């Protein structure tokens, strides 16, 4: 006899026990890969952000150092000009020192240096005045009542 298919389908159920641990672990594999990729992306993003911040700070520090170096180059020129024999050059040097003293690049130490640099030309000016012959008396006094007599 030849087997004939049954007119109604048969449902076959295979009864198994609970899933093994390795089956559960294998089912979570794609989730672990996704979490690993997200963790790697987060670490990469943080590294990039940290490098960007560090580069910005280094650039700002270099810019300030370059500005301070240029400030000192100008200050050296002004110091030399303030000590020059030419009075016009002295005036320009002192004016530049005054301007450099107001710069935000001049810290407290630089302000003290500029204050000391001011003293010598001013003392030289006072010494020059002391060397001049005294002016003749023109008969004018400080007291207005003395002049009426």
PDB file of C-alpha atoms in Angstrom:
ATOM      1  CA  UNK A   1       0.000   0.000   0.000  1.00  0.00           C
ATOM      2  CA  UNK A   2       1.034   3.374  -0.866  1.00  0.00           C
ATOM      3  CA  UNK A   3       0.767   5.981   1.773  1.00  0.00           C
ATOM      4  CA  UNK A   4      -1.804   8.594   1.104  1.00  0.00           C
ATOM      5  CA  UNK A   5      -1.517  11.972   2.661  1.00  0.00           C
ATOM      6  CA  UNK A   6      -4.011  12.655   5.279  1.00  0.00           C
ATOM      7  CA  UNK A   7      -6.738  15.063   4.281  1.00  0.00           C
ATOM      8  CA  UNK A   8      -6.116  17.369   7.270  1.00  0.00           C
ATOM      9  CA  UNK A   9      -2.735  18.749   8.178  1.00  0.00           C
ATOM     10  CA  UNK A  10      -1.060  17.483  11.271  1.00  0.00           C
ATOM     11  CA  UNK A  11       0.572  19.836  13.721  1.00  0.00           C
ATOM     12  CA  UNK A  12       3.795  18.504  15.134  1.00  0.00           C
ATOM     13  CA  UNK A  13       5.095  19.936  18.384  1.00  0.00           C
ATOM     14  CA  UNK A  14       8.632  19.326  19.574  1.00  0.00           C
ATOM     15  CA  UNK A  15       8.853  19.734  23.278  1.00  0.00           C
ATOM     16  CA  UNK A  16      12.251  20.875  24.510  1.00  0.00           C
ATOM     17  CA  UNK A  17      13.532  21.985  27.853  1.00  0.00           C
ATOM     18  CA  UNK A  18      14.589  25.520  28.742  1.00  0.00           C
ATOM     19  CA  UNK A  19      17.199  27.200  26.513  1.00  0.00           C
ATOM     20  CA  UNK A  20      20.838  26.505  27.264  1.00  0.00           C
ATOM     21  CA  UNK A  21      23.084  29.367  28.443  1.00  0.00           C
ATOM     22  CA  UNK A  22      25.084  29.402  25.244  1.00  0.00           C
ATOM     23  CA  UNK A  23      21.894  29.765  23.205  1.00  0.00           C
ATOM     24  CA  UNK A  24      20.935  32.837  25.223  1.00  0.00           C
ATOM     25  CA  UNK A  25      24.451  34.243  24.851  1.00  0.00           C
ATOM     26  CA  UNK A  26      24.403  33.657  21.099  1.00  0.00           C
ATOM     27  CA  UNK A  27      21.062  35.442  20.830  1.00  0.00           C
ATOM     28  CA  UNK A  28      22.561  38.511  22.582  1.00  0.00           C
ATOM     29  CA  UNK A  29      25.587  38.635  20.224  1.00  0.00           C
ATOM     30  CA  UNK A  30      24.202  41.303  17.840  1.00  0.00           C
ATOM     31  CA  UNK A  31      23.294  43.492  20.817  1.00  0.00           C
ATOM     32  CA  UNK A  32      26.840  43.151  22.178  1.00  0.00           C
ATOM     33  CA  UNK A  33      28.282  44.163  18.794  1.00  0.00           C
ATOM     34  CA  UNK A  34      26.003  47.218  18.710  1.00  0.00           C
ATOM     35  CA  UNK A  35      27.010  48.237  22.252  1.00  0.00           C
ATOM     36  CA  UNK A  36      30.706  47.793  21.382  1.00  0.00           C
ATOM     37  CA  UNK A  37      30.324  49.998  18.305  1.00  0.00           C
ATOM     38  CA  UNK A  38      28.527  52.684  20.326  1.00  0.00           C
ATOM     39  CA  UNK A  39      31.215  52.574  23.013  1.00  0.00           C
ATOM     40  CA  UNK A  40      33.988  52.904  20.407  1.00  0.00           C
ATOM     41  CA  UNK A  41      32.172  55.845  18.778  1.00  0.00           C
ATOM     42  CA  UNK A  42      31.766  57.573  22.161  1.00  0.00           C
ATOM     43  CA  UNK A  43      35.454  57.109  23.024  1.00  0.00           C
ATOM     44  CA  UNK A  44      36.484  58.406  19.592  1.00  0.00           C
ATOM     45  CA  UNK A  45      34.224  61.457  19.907  1.00  0.00           C
ATOM     46  CA  UNK A  46      35.594  62.260  23.384  1.00  0.00           C
ATOM     47  CA  UNK A  47      39.176  61.918  22.166  1.00  0.00           C
ATOM     48  CA  UNK A  48      38.497  64.248  19.252  1.00  0.00           C
ATOM     49  CA  UNK A  49      36.802  66.792  21.525  1.00  0.00           C
ATOM     50  CA  UNK A  50      39.695  66.654  24.018  1.00  0.00           C
ATOM     51  CA  UNK A  51      42.269  67.178  21.259  1.00  0.00           C
ATOM     52  CA  UNK A  52      40.296  70.096  19.852  1.00  0.00           C
ATOM     53  CA  UNK A  53      40.142  71.806  23.249  1.00  0.00           C
ATOM     54  CA  UNK A  54      43.849  71.163  23.862  1.00  0.00           C
ATOM     55  CA  UNK A  55      44.750  72.540  20.421  1.00  0.00           C
ATOM     56  CA  UNK A  56      42.671  75.673  21.029  1.00  0.00           C
ATOM     57  CA  UNK A  57      44.376  76.247  24.384  1.00  0.00           C
ATOM     58  CA  UNK A  58      47.827  75.706  22.872  1.00  0.00           C
ATOM     59  CA  UNK A  59      47.040  78.119  20.046  1.00  0.00           C
ATOM     60  CA  UNK A  60      45.787  80.763  22.484  1.00  0.00           C
ATOM     61  CA  UNK A  61      48.903  80.328  24.635  1.00  0.00           C
ATOM     62  CA  UNK A  62      51.173  80.625  21.585  1.00  0.00           C
ATOM     63  CA  UNK A  63      49.300  83.712  20.400  1.00  0.00           C
ATOM     64  CA  UNK A  64      49.701  85.354  23.818  1.00  0.00           C
ATOM     65  CA  UNK A  65      53.387  84.411  23.992  1.00  0.00           C
ATOM     66  CA  UNK A  66      53.969  85.872  20.524  1.00  0.00           C
ATOM     67  CA  UNK A  67      52.135  89.053  21.510  1.00  0.00           C
ATOM     68  CA  UNK A  68      54.178  89.375  24.702  1.00  0.00           C
ATOM     69  CA  UNK A  69      57.411  88.820  22.746  1.00  0.00           C
ATOM     70  CA  UNK A  70      56.421  91.596  20.342  1.00  0.00           C
ATOM     71  CA  UNK A  71      55.504  93.805  23.328  1.00  0.00           C
ATOM     72  CA  UNK A  72      59.002  93.250  24.773  1.00  0.00           C
ATOM     73  CA  UNK A  73      60.645  94.006  21.425  1.00  0.00           C
ATOM     74  CA  UNK A  74      58.801  97.338  21.334  1.00  0.00           C
ATOM     75  CA  UNK A  75      59.613  98.000  24.992  1.00  0.00           C
ATOM     76  CA  UNK A  76      63.326  97.433  24.340  1.00  0.00           C
ATOM     77  CA  UNK A  77      63.216  99.914  21.481  1.00  0.00           C
ATOM     78  CA  UNK A  78      61.393 102.427  23.700  1.00  0.00           C
ATOM     79  CA  UNK A  79      63.939 101.959  26.523  1.00  0.00           C
ATOM     80  CA  UNK A  80      66.810 102.579  24.119  1.00  0.00           C
ATOM     81  CA  UNK A  81      65.053 105.591  22.612  1.00  0.00           C
ATOM     82  CA  UNK A  82      64.335 107.049  26.065  1.00  0.00           C
ATOM     83  CA  UNK A  83      68.061 106.930  26.869  1.00  0.00           C
ATOM     84  CA  UNK A  84      69.155 108.419  23.540  1.00  0.00           C
ATOM     85  CA  UNK A  85      71.045 111.719  23.332  1.00  0.00           C
ATOM     86  CA  UNK A  86      68.468 113.156  20.927  1.00  0.00           C
ATOM     87  CA  UNK A  87      65.724 114.831  22.967  1.00  0.00           C
ATOM     88  CA  UNK A  88      63.034 114.236  20.336  1.00  0.00           C
ATOM     89  CA  UNK A  89      63.847 110.533  20.308  1.00  0.00           C
ATOM     90  CA  UNK A  90      63.747 110.543  24.124  1.00  0.00           C
ATOM     91  CA  UNK A  91      60.279 112.084  24.038  1.00  0.00           C
ATOM     92  CA  UNK A  92      59.071 109.483  21.546  1.00  0.00           C
ATOM     93  CA  UNK A  93      60.628 106.678  23.608  1.00  0.00           C
ATOM     94  CA  UNK A  94      58.949 107.896  26.792  1.00  0.00           C
ATOM     95  CA  UNK A  95      55.613 108.270  24.985  1.00  0.00           C
ATOM     96  CA  UNK A  96      55.897 104.718  23.663  1.00  0.00           C
ATOM     97  CA  UNK A  97      56.745 103.463  27.163  1.00  0.00           C
ATOM     98  CA  UNK A  98      53.665 105.213  28.501  1.00  0.00           C
ATOM     99  CA  UNK A  99      51.528 103.612  25.801  1.00  0.00           C
ATOM    100  CA  UNK A 100      53.063 100.173  26.375  1.00  0.00           C
ATOM    101  CA  UNK A 101      52.390 100.521  30.096  1.00  0.00           C
ATOM    102  CA  UNK A 102      48.640 100.744  29.388  1.00  0.00           C
ATOM    103  CA  UNK A 103      48.668  97.547  27.299  1.00  0.00           C
ATOM    104  CA  UNK A 104      46.926  94.497  28.724  1.00  0.00           C
ATOM    105  CA  UNK A 105      50.117  92.555  27.938  1.00  0.00           C
ATOM    106  CA  UNK A 106      52.011  94.544  30.577  1.00  0.00           C
ATOM    107  CA  UNK A 107      51.742  92.769  33.896  1.00  0.00           C
ATOM    108  CA  UNK A 108      52.707  94.153  37.305  1.00  0.00           C
ATOM    109  CA  UNK A 109      56.388  93.291  36.809  1.00  0.00           C
ATOM    110  CA  UNK A 110      56.508  95.053  33.465  1.00  0.00           C
ATOM    111  CA  UNK A 111      54.811  98.116  34.973  1.00  0.00           C
ATOM    112  CA  UNK A 112      57.525  98.228  37.662  1.00  0.00           C
ATOM    113  CA  UNK A 113      60.236  97.960  35.002  1.00  0.00           C
ATOM    114  CA  UNK A 114      58.707 100.835  33.051  1.00  0.00           C
ATOM    115  CA  UNK A 115      58.386 102.910  36.239  1.00  0.00           C
ATOM    116  CA  UNK A 116      62.098 102.377  36.911  1.00  0.00           C
ATOM    117  CA  UNK A 117      62.922 103.296  33.322  1.00  0.00           C
ATOM    118  CA  UNK A 118      61.055 106.587  33.750  1.00  0.00           C
ATOM    119  CA  UNK A 119      63.228 107.603  36.701  1.00  0.00           C
ATOM    120  CA  UNK A 120      66.531 107.921  34.859  1.00  0.00           C
ATOM    121  CA  UNK A 121      65.398 110.295  32.084  1.00  0.00           C
ATOM    122  CA  UNK A 122      63.523 112.374  34.642  1.00  0.00           C
ATOM    123  CA  UNK A 123      66.572 112.479  36.925  1.00  0.00           C
ATOM    124  CA  UNK A 124      68.737 113.394  33.935  1.00  0.00           C
ATOM    125  CA  UNK A 125      66.323 116.209  33.147  1.00  0.00           C
ATOM    126  CA  UNK A 126      66.533 117.493  36.719  1.00  0.00           C
ATOM    127  CA  UNK A 127      70.324 117.249  36.609  1.00  0.00           C
ATOM    128  CA  UNK A 128      70.334 119.217  33.365  1.00  0.00           C
ATOM    129  CA  UNK A 129      68.225 121.914  35.001  1.00  0.00           C
ATOM    130  CA  UNK A 130      70.691 122.042  37.904  1.00  0.00           C
ATOM    131  CA  UNK A 131      73.562 122.620  35.461  1.00  0.00           C
ATOM    132  CA  UNK A 132      71.870 125.629  33.850  1.00  0.00           C
ATOM    133  CA  UNK A 133      72.973 129.035  35.110  1.00  0.00           C
ATOM    134  CA  UNK A 134      70.499 130.716  37.420  1.00  0.00           C
ATOM    135  CA  UNK A 135      68.054 133.071  35.798  1.00  0.00           C
ATOM    136  CA  UNK A 136      68.539 136.780  36.482  1.00  0.00           C
ATOM    137  CA  UNK A 137      66.197 138.382  38.943  1.00  0.00           C
ATOM    138  CA  UNK A 138      63.458 140.200  37.060  1.00  0.00           C
ATOM    139  CA  UNK A 139      61.992 141.863  40.101  1.00  0.00           C
ATOM    140  CA  UNK A 140      58.835 139.750  40.177  1.00  0.00           C
ATOM    141  CA  UNK A 141      57.968 138.141  43.473  1.00  0.00           C
ATOM    142  CA  UNK A 142      55.473 135.519  44.427  1.00  0.00           C
ATOM    143  CA  UNK A 143      53.663 137.872  46.768  1.00  0.00           C
ATOM    144  CA  UNK A 144      51.551 140.398  44.814  1.00  0.00           C
ATOM    145  CA  UNK A 145      51.714 142.921  47.669  1.00  0.00           C
ATOM    146  CA  UNK A 146      55.543 142.995  47.559  1.00  0.00           C
ATOM    147  CA  UNK A 147      55.486 144.230  43.961  1.00  0.00           C
ATOM    148  CA  UNK A 148      53.346 147.310  44.818  1.00  0.00           C
ATOM    149  CA  UNK A 149      55.919 148.884  47.120  1.00  0.00           C
TER     150      UNK A 149
END
